Amino acid sequence: TPLSSLLLGHFGIGLVGLFGIFLAGRKLGKAYETIERQAAIDALTEIPNRQSFSDTMEREFKRSQRERAPLSIIMCDIDHFKEYNDSYGHSNGDLCLKKVAQAIRSSLKRAGDFCARYGGEEFIVLLPNTSTDGARHVAERMRLKVEEMGIAHKESLPAQIVTISLGVATSKDTATMVSIEDLTKYADVALYKAKEQGRNQVQ
């Protein structure tokens, strides 16, 4: 009957409409995922960015306080990077940053370990439930990985290759745990000490 045809027609249009909404919803969901990923990842090095580190650090710091477990961070800096850029150009500088970032990331073995670009030529690593000795071991592995790439850097003496300096700090399993800001500052002070004492080393 005409009424049945009309109802079927409307039902068909409704189904097409629902399918369209479903597809649009999926596309929108994927777009949001892309935006979220871009907000958390450093575009150049393809590792997490500073904001992503801050969010992860806050979460892990609270967890380490709850569980009374040590939390270590490593701050590292590419030695004489300004001179590298001046000598080899910014496109090579960008490539160098990418390679160092990937070397740092590949040095991390556990799922919970986290690295990010902290800014410029500086990187930061978060090691939950890790003692000072454990963090020093990871930092030394990172230092060696970068050194072993053998990226030429004529201005970086005495090695004349790209190297990194690293500072380690640990929030110990004690009743009076330091703040996030203090822990970051201690790692920064240790990094400065590594640079002061000749670079390409862990402090």
Coordinates of C-alpha atoms in Angstrom, one line a residue, residues 49-137:
N49 CA 56.7 16.9 24.7
R50 CA 57.1 18.9 27.9
Q51 CA 53.4 19.2 28.7
S52 CA 53.1 15.4 28.3
F53 CA 56.0 15.0 30.7
S54 CA 54.4 17.3 33.3
D55 CA 51.1 15.3 33.2
T56 CA 53.0 12.0 33.5
M57 CA 55.3 13.3 36.2
E58 CA 52.4 14.5 38.3
R59 CA 50.6 11.1 38.0
E60 CA 53.8 9.1 38.8
F61 CA 54.9 11.4 41.6
K62 CA 51.5 10.9 43.4
R63 CA 51.8 7.1 42.9
S64 CA 55.4 7.0 44.3
Q65 CA 54.1 8.9 47.4
R66 CA 51.2 6.5 47.8
E67 CA 53.4 3.4 47.4
R68 CA 56.5 4.9 49.2
A69 CA 58.6 3.9 46.2
P70 CA 61.6 5.8 44.7
L71 CA 61.1 7.9 41.6
S72 CA 64.1 8.9 39.5
I73 CA 64.5 11.5 36.7
I74 CA 67.3 12.1 34.3
M75 CA 67.9 15.5 32.6
C76 CA 70.2 15.4 29.6
D77 CA 71.5 18.0 27.2
I78 CA 73.3 17.7 23.9
D79 CA 76.9 19.0 24.4
H80 CA 77.8 22.2 22.4
F81 CA 74.6 22.1 20.4
K82 CA 74.6 25.8 19.5
E83 CA 78.1 25.2 17.9
Y84 CA 76.7 22.2 16.1
N85 CA 73.9 24.3 14.6
D86 CA 76.4 27.0 13.6
S87 CA 78.8 24.6 12.0
Y88 CA 76.4 22.2 10.2
G89 CA 73.2 24.2 9.7
H90 CA 69.7 24.0 11.3
S91 CA 68.4 21.2 9.1
N92 CA 71.3 19.0 10.3
G93 CA 70.7 20.3 13.8
D94 CA 67.1 19.1 13.5
L95 CA 68.3 15.7 12.3
C96 CA 70.7 15.5 15.2
L97 CA 67.9 16.2 17.7
K98 CA 65.8 13.4 16.1
K99 CA 68.6 10.9 16.3
V100 CA 69.5 11.7 19.9
A101 CA 65.8 11.5 20.9
Q102 CA 65.4 8.1 19.3
A103 CA 68.7 6.9 21.0
I104 CA 67.3 8.0 24.4
R105 CA 64.0 6.4 23.8
S106 CA 65.5 3.1 22.7
S107 CA 67.6 3.0 25.9
L108 CA 64.5 2.6 28.0
K109 CA 63.5 -1.0 28.5
R110 CA 60.5 -1.0 30.8
A111 CA 56.9 -0.1 29.8
G112 CA 56.6 2.5 32.6
D113 CA 59.8 4.4 31.7
F114 CA 59.1 7.7 29.9
C115 CA 61.2 10.2 28.0
A116 CA 60.3 13.6 26.6
R117 CA 61.8 16.6 24.8
Y118 CA 62.1 19.2 27.6
G119 CA 62.9 22.1 25.4
G120 CA 65.6 23.1 22.8
E121 CA 68.3 20.4 23.0
E122 CA 67.3 19.2 26.5
F123 CA 65.5 15.9 27.2
I124 CA 64.1 14.5 30.4
V125 CA 63.5 10.9 31.4
L126 CA 61.2 9.6 34.1
L127 CA 61.9 6.2 35.8
P128 CA 59.2 5.1 38.2
N129 CA 60.2 2.7 41.1
T130 CA 63.9 3.2 40.3
S131 CA 66.8 3.8 42.7
T132 CA 69.7 6.2 42.1
D133 CA 72.0 3.3 41.1
G134 CA 69.3 2.0 38.6
A135 CA 68.9 5.5 37.2
R136 CA 72.6 6.0 36.8
H137 CA 72.8 2.7 34.9

